Coordinates of C-alpha atoms in Angstrom, one line a residue:
M1 CA 90.7 -28.2 7.7
T2 CA 86.9 -28.7 8.1
T3 CA 85.1 -28.5 11.4
G4 CA 82.4 -30.8 12.7
K5 CA 79.7 -28.1 12.2
W6 CA 79.8 -28.1 8.4
P7 CA 78.2 -31.5 7.7
A8 CA 75.1 -30.6 9.8
A9 CA 75.1 -26.9 8.9
R10 CA 75.0 -27.3 5.1
P11 CA 72.0 -29.6 4.9
R12 CA 70.1 -27.3 7.4
A13 CA 71.0 -24.2 5.3
M14 CA 69.9 -26.0 2.1
A15 CA 66.6 -27.0 3.8
W16 CA 65.9 -23.4 4.8
Q17 CA 66.8 -22.2 1.3
R18 CA 64.3 -24.7 -0.2
R19 CA 61.6 -23.6 2.2
R20 CA 62.2 -19.9 1.4
A21 CA 62.1 -20.7 -2.4
S22 CA 58.9 -22.7 -1.9
A23 CA 57.2 -19.9 0.1
A24 CA 58.2 -17.4 -2.6
R25 CA 56.7 -19.6 -5.3
F26 CA 53.5 -20.0 -3.3
W27 CA 53.2 -16.2 -2.9
R28 CA 53.8 -15.5 -6.6
R29 CA 51.0 -17.9 -7.5
Y30 CA 48.7 -16.8 -4.7
R31 CA 48.8 -13.1 -5.6
T32 CA 47.6 -13.9 -9.1
H33 CA 44.2 -14.8 -7.5
R34 CA 42.4 -11.5 -7.1
A35 CA 39.7 -12.9 -4.9
G36 CA 42.3 -14.5 -2.6
V37 CA 44.2 -11.3 -2.3
L38 CA 41.0 -9.4 -1.5
G39 CA 40.2 -12.0 1.2
L40 CA 43.7 -11.8 2.6
A41 CA 43.5 -8.0 2.8
T42 CA 40.1 -8.2 4.6
L43 CA 41.5 -10.7 7.1
A44 CA 44.5 -8.5 7.7
L45 CA 42.3 -5.6 8.4
F46 CA 40.2 -7.5 10.9
V47 CA 43.3 -9.0 12.6
L48 CA 44.8 -5.5 13.0
L49 CA 41.6 -4.2 14.5
A50 CA 41.5 -7.2 16.9
L51 CA 45.1 -6.7 18.0
A52 CA 44.7 -3.0 18.4
A53 CA 41.3 -3.2 20.1
P54 CA 42.7 -2.3 23.6
L55 CA 44.3 0.9 22.1
L56 CA 41.3 1.8 19.9
V57 CA 38.4 1.2 22.2
G58 CA 39.9 0.4 25.6
S59 CA 39.4 -2.6 27.8
G60 CA 36.4 -1.1 29.5
V61 CA 34.2 -1.0 26.4
A62 CA 32.0 -3.8 27.8
D63 CA 31.5 -2.1 31.1
V64 CA 27.8 -1.3 31.6
T65 CA 28.4 1.1 34.5
D66 CA 30.3 3.6 32.3
A67 CA 28.3 3.4 29.1
P68 CA 28.7 6.5 26.9
G69 CA 25.2 6.5 25.5
S70 CA 21.6 5.9 26.3
P71 CA 20.0 2.4 25.8
L72 CA 19.4 1.7 22.1
E73 CA 20.6 5.1 21.0
R74 CA 20.6 5.6 17.3
P75 CA 23.8 6.1 15.3
S76 CA 25.3 9.6 15.6
G77 CA 28.6 11.4 15.4
E78 CA 29.7 10.3 18.8
L79 CA 28.4 6.8 18.4
P80 CA 28.8 5.8 14.7
F81 CA 27.1 2.4 15.2
G82 CA 24.7 3.5 17.9
A83 CA 24.4 2.0 21.3
D84 CA 23.2 -1.4 22.6
R85 CA 20.5 -2.0 25.2
F86 CA 22.9 -1.0 28.0
G87 CA 24.1 2.2 26.2
R88 CA 27.5 0.8 25.3
N89 CA 29.3 1.9 22.2
L90 CA 28.4 -0.7 19.5
L91 CA 31.4 0.2 17.3
G92 CA 33.7 -0.6 20.2
L93 CA 31.9 -3.8 21.0
V94 CA 32.2 -5.0 17.4
I95 CA 35.9 -4.2 17.3
W96 CA 36.4 -6.0 20.7
G97 CA 34.3 -8.9 19.6
A98 CA 36.6 -9.6 16.7
R99 CA 39.2 -10.9 19.2
V100 CA 37.0 -13.6 20.5
S101 CA 35.3 -14.6 17.2
L102 CA 38.6 -14.9 15.4
L103 CA 40.4 -16.8 18.2
V104 CA 37.5 -19.2 18.7
G105 CA 37.2 -19.8 14.9
L106 CA 41.0 -20.4 14.6
F107 CA 41.4 -22.8 17.6
A108 CA 38.2 -24.7 16.7
A109 CA 39.4 -25.1 13.1
V110 CA 42.9 -26.3 14.3
L111 CA 41.3 -28.8 16.6
S112 CA 39.0 -30.1 13.9
V113 CA 41.7 -30.4 11.3
A114 CA 44.1 -32.1 13.8
I115 CA 41.5 -34.7 14.6
G116 CA 40.6 -35.3 11.0
T117 CA 44.3 -35.5 9.9
V118 CA 45.2 -38.1 12.6
I119 CA 42.2 -40.2 11.8
G120 CA 42.6 -39.9 8.0
V121 CA 46.3 -40.7 8.0
T122 CA 46.0 -43.7 10.3
A123 CA 42.9 -45.1 8.6
G124 CA 44.6 -44.8 5.2
H125 CA 47.9 -46.4 6.5
F126 CA 46.7 -49.3 8.6
R127 CA 43.5 -50.2 6.8
G128 CA 41.9 -53.5 7.7
W129 CA 39.5 -53.7 10.7
Y130 CA 40.8 -50.4 12.1
A131 CA 40.0 -48.4 9.0
T132 CA 36.6 -50.1 8.7
V133 CA 35.6 -49.2 12.3
V134 CA 37.0 -45.6 12.1
M135 CA 35.4 -44.8 8.8
R136 CA 32.0 -46.1 9.9
I137 CA 32.3 -43.7 12.9
T138 CA 33.2 -41.0 10.5
D139 CA 30.2 -41.8 8.3
W140 CA 28.0 -41.6 11.4
F141 CA 29.3 -38.1 12.2
L142 CA 28.9 -37.1 8.5
V143 CA 25.2 -37.9 8.4
M144 CA 24.4 -36.3 11.8
P145 CA 23.7 -32.6 11.7
T146 CA 26.9 -30.8 12.9
L147 CA 25.1 -27.9 14.5
V148 CA 22.8 -30.3 16.5
L149 CA 25.8 -32.2 17.8
A150 CA 27.6 -28.9 18.7
I151 CA 24.5 -27.6 20.5
A152 CA 24.2 -30.9 22.4
L153 CA 27.8 -30.8 23.6
A154 CA 27.6 -27.1 24.5
T155 CA 24.5 -27.8 26.5
V156 CA 25.9 -30.5 28.7
M157 CA 29.3 -28.8 29.2
S158 CA 30.0 -25.6 31.1
R159 CA 29.4 -22.3 29.3
S160 CA 32.9 -21.1 28.3
L161 CA 35.0 -20.4 25.3
L162 CA 36.8 -23.7 25.7
T163 CA 33.4 -25.5 25.5
V164 CA 32.6 -23.7 22.3
V165 CA 36.0 -24.6 20.8
V166 CA 35.6 -28.3 21.8
A167 CA 32.0 -28.5 20.6
I168 CA 32.9 -27.2 17.2
G169 CA 36.2 -29.0 16.8
V170 CA 34.9 -32.5 17.7
T171 CA 31.9 -32.3 15.4
T172 CA 33.4 -30.9 12.2
W173 CA 36.4 -33.2 11.6
P174 CA 34.8 -36.0 9.4
T175 CA 35.2 -34.1 6.1
T176 CA 38.9 -33.6 6.7
A177 CA 39.3 -37.2 7.7
R178 CA 37.7 -38.4 4.4
L179 CA 39.9 -36.1 2.3
V180 CA 43.1 -36.9 4.2
R181 CA 42.4 -40.7 4.0
A182 CA 41.9 -40.5 0.2
Q183 CA 45.2 -38.6 -0.2
T184 CA 47.0 -41.0 2.1
L185 CA 45.8 -44.0 0.0
A186 CA 47.0 -42.2 -3.1
V187 CA 50.4 -41.5 -1.6
E188 CA 50.9 -45.0 -0.2
S189 CA 50.3 -46.6 -3.6
R190 CA 53.5 -45.0 -5.0
P191 CA 56.6 -47.1 -5.5
Y192 CA 58.9 -45.2 -3.1
I193 CA 56.6 -46.3 -0.1
E194 CA 57.3 -49.9 -1.0
R195 CA 61.0 -49.2 -1.1
A196 CA 60.8 -47.5 2.3
R197 CA 59.1 -50.5 3.8
A198 CA 61.7 -52.8 2.1
L199 CA 64.5 -50.8 3.7
G200 CA 63.0 -51.3 7.2
G201 CA 60.9 -48.1 7.5
G202 CA 58.3 -48.5 10.3
H203 CA 54.8 -47.2 10.5
W204 CA 55.7 -44.0 12.2
H205 CA 58.6 -43.3 9.8
I206 CA 56.3 -43.8 6.7
M207 CA 53.5 -41.7 8.1
S208 CA 55.6 -38.9 9.4
R209 CA 58.3 -38.7 6.7
H210 CA 56.5 -39.7 3.6
V211 CA 52.7 -39.4 4.0
L212 CA 52.3 -36.4 6.2
P213 CA 54.4 -34.0 4.0
H214 CA 52.2 -34.9 1.0
V215 CA 48.9 -34.3 2.8
M216 CA 49.9 -31.1 4.5
P217 CA 49.0 -28.8 1.5
L218 CA 45.5 -30.4 1.6
V219 CA 45.4 -29.9 5.4
L220 CA 46.4 -26.2 5.0
A221 CA 43.7 -25.5 2.5
Q222 CA 41.1 -27.3 4.6
T223 CA 42.0 -25.3 7.6
T224 CA 41.4 -22.0 5.9
L225 CA 38.0 -23.3 4.7
I226 CA 37.0 -24.7 8.1
I227 CA 37.8 -21.4 10.0
S228 CA 34.9 -19.7 8.2
S229 CA 32.5 -22.5 9.2
A230 CA 33.9 -22.4 12.8
I231 CA 33.3 -18.6 13.0
L232 CA 29.7 -19.1 11.8
A233 CA 29.2 -22.0 14.3
E234 CA 30.5 -19.9 17.2
A235 CA 28.2 -17.0 16.2
T236 CA 25.3 -19.5 16.1
L237 CA 26.0 -21.0 19.5
A238 CA 26.4 -17.6 21.0
F239 CA 23.2 -16.4 19.4
L240 CA 21.4 -19.4 21.0
G241 CA 22.8 -18.4 24.4
L242 CA 25.3 -21.3 24.6
G243 CA 28.4 -19.1 24.5
D244 CA 30.3 -17.5 27.4
P245 CA 28.1 -14.6 28.6
T246 CA 31.1 -12.9 30.2
V247 CA 32.9 -12.2 26.9
V248 CA 32.0 -10.0 23.9
S249 CA 31.6 -11.8 20.6
W250 CA 29.7 -11.0 17.4
G251 CA 27.3 -13.9 18.0
G252 CA 26.8 -12.7 21.6
L253 CA 25.9 -9.2 20.3
L254 CA 23.3 -10.7 18.0
Q255 CA 21.9 -12.7 20.9
D256 CA 21.7 -9.5 23.0
A257 CA 19.9 -7.8 20.1
R258 CA 17.4 -10.6 19.9
E259 CA 16.7 -10.4 23.7
A260 CA 16.3 -6.7 23.4
G261 CA 13.7 -7.1 20.6
A262 CA 15.7 -5.2 18.1
V263 CA 14.1 -7.2 15.2
S264 CA 10.5 -6.3 16.0
A265 CA 11.4 -2.8 17.2
G266 CA 13.3 -1.9 14.0
H267 CA 16.7 -1.2 15.8
W268 CA 18.7 -2.2 12.7
W269 CA 21.9 -0.6 14.0
Y270 CA 22.0 -3.3 16.7
L271 CA 21.9 -6.2 14.2
V272 CA 23.7 -5.0 11.1
P273 CA 27.3 -4.3 12.3
P274 CA 28.0 -7.7 13.9
G275 CA 26.1 -9.5 11.2
I276 CA 28.2 -7.8 8.5
A277 CA 31.4 -8.5 10.4
I278 CA 30.6 -12.2 10.6
A279 CA 29.7 -12.4 6.9
L280 CA 32.8 -10.5 5.8
V281 CA 35.2 -12.6 7.8
A282 CA 33.6 -15.9 6.8
L283 CA 33.7 -14.8 3.1
A284 CA 37.3 -13.6 3.5
F285 CA 38.4 -17.0 4.9
T286 CA 36.5 -18.8 2.1
L287 CA 38.2 -16.7 -0.6
C288 CA 41.6 -17.4 1.0
G289 CA 40.9 -21.1 1.2
R290 CA 39.8 -21.4 -2.4
A291 CA 42.9 -19.5 -3.5
V292 CA 45.2 -21.8 -1.4
E293 CA 43.4 -24.8 -2.9
S294 CA 44.0 -23.5 -6.4
V295 CA 47.7 -22.8 -5.8
L296 CA 48.4 -26.1 -4.1
N297 CA 46.4 -28.1 -6.6
P298 CA 46.1 -26.3 -10.0
R299 CA 44.0 -29.2 -11.4
L300 CA 41.1 -27.9 -9.4
G301 CA 40.7 -25.1 -11.9
V302 CA 39.4 -22.6 -9.4
S303 CA 38.6 -19.3 -11.1
R304 CA 40.7 -16.3 -10.3

């Protein structure tokens, strides 16, 4: 005698089995891309350093009252990266700054992709006057310099990490919106969408059940690519003094180095570590994004 749990349990188990099989196929294809695997390993290293920062360097690494070195001390055995203008350990500051830079880049990219996805899907589905108005606004954002808009927003808002996230997120969504709209138009031209409408499927049903699953691979690839741009944008805003002065980030370290005259004085150890960290993380996310693009859309022909 069957119980009432089986009809619901079997489809759920089959769905999880399909997801596990899909994830396994994705990983088998992804690991064939050497550059993508290298980028993923680099990201894993930085994430581990960021998570273990309180254990590795302690929460008081940014405290200027208990600095272990003298101001602008050169690299040595005790201070491998030297000291900043307050005598703080630069190695510890770079490790601690990974937490802020990675979090801001991730949240800003998620906000940007979320806005672009909603606008792209709705513009591709409803069309008509709504799509015309929305896409003209998108075109305006595309032709405007993203960094200038982000600086303007960060200037008029309070100086905080939330401000940086919002400033980056609301100025970098147009590219995602364009890509998602094009994919939505391609999906909605397929015959099964017409059948869904004929069977009584509403706008929400078609967008959530038929369109969104087909654009999610594109959204995933776009997210990994935007994170690198978001990290660079955060570093730029912090370098210009528009970030939160109370937190340690890689861009903030570069801004401190500029204020201390490290460029003209030749204090290279103040500039190189945070600069290399920013470049490595941005490159790693770009490599991962290209590999994800190649796996999800083999027609792109991205080199391995």
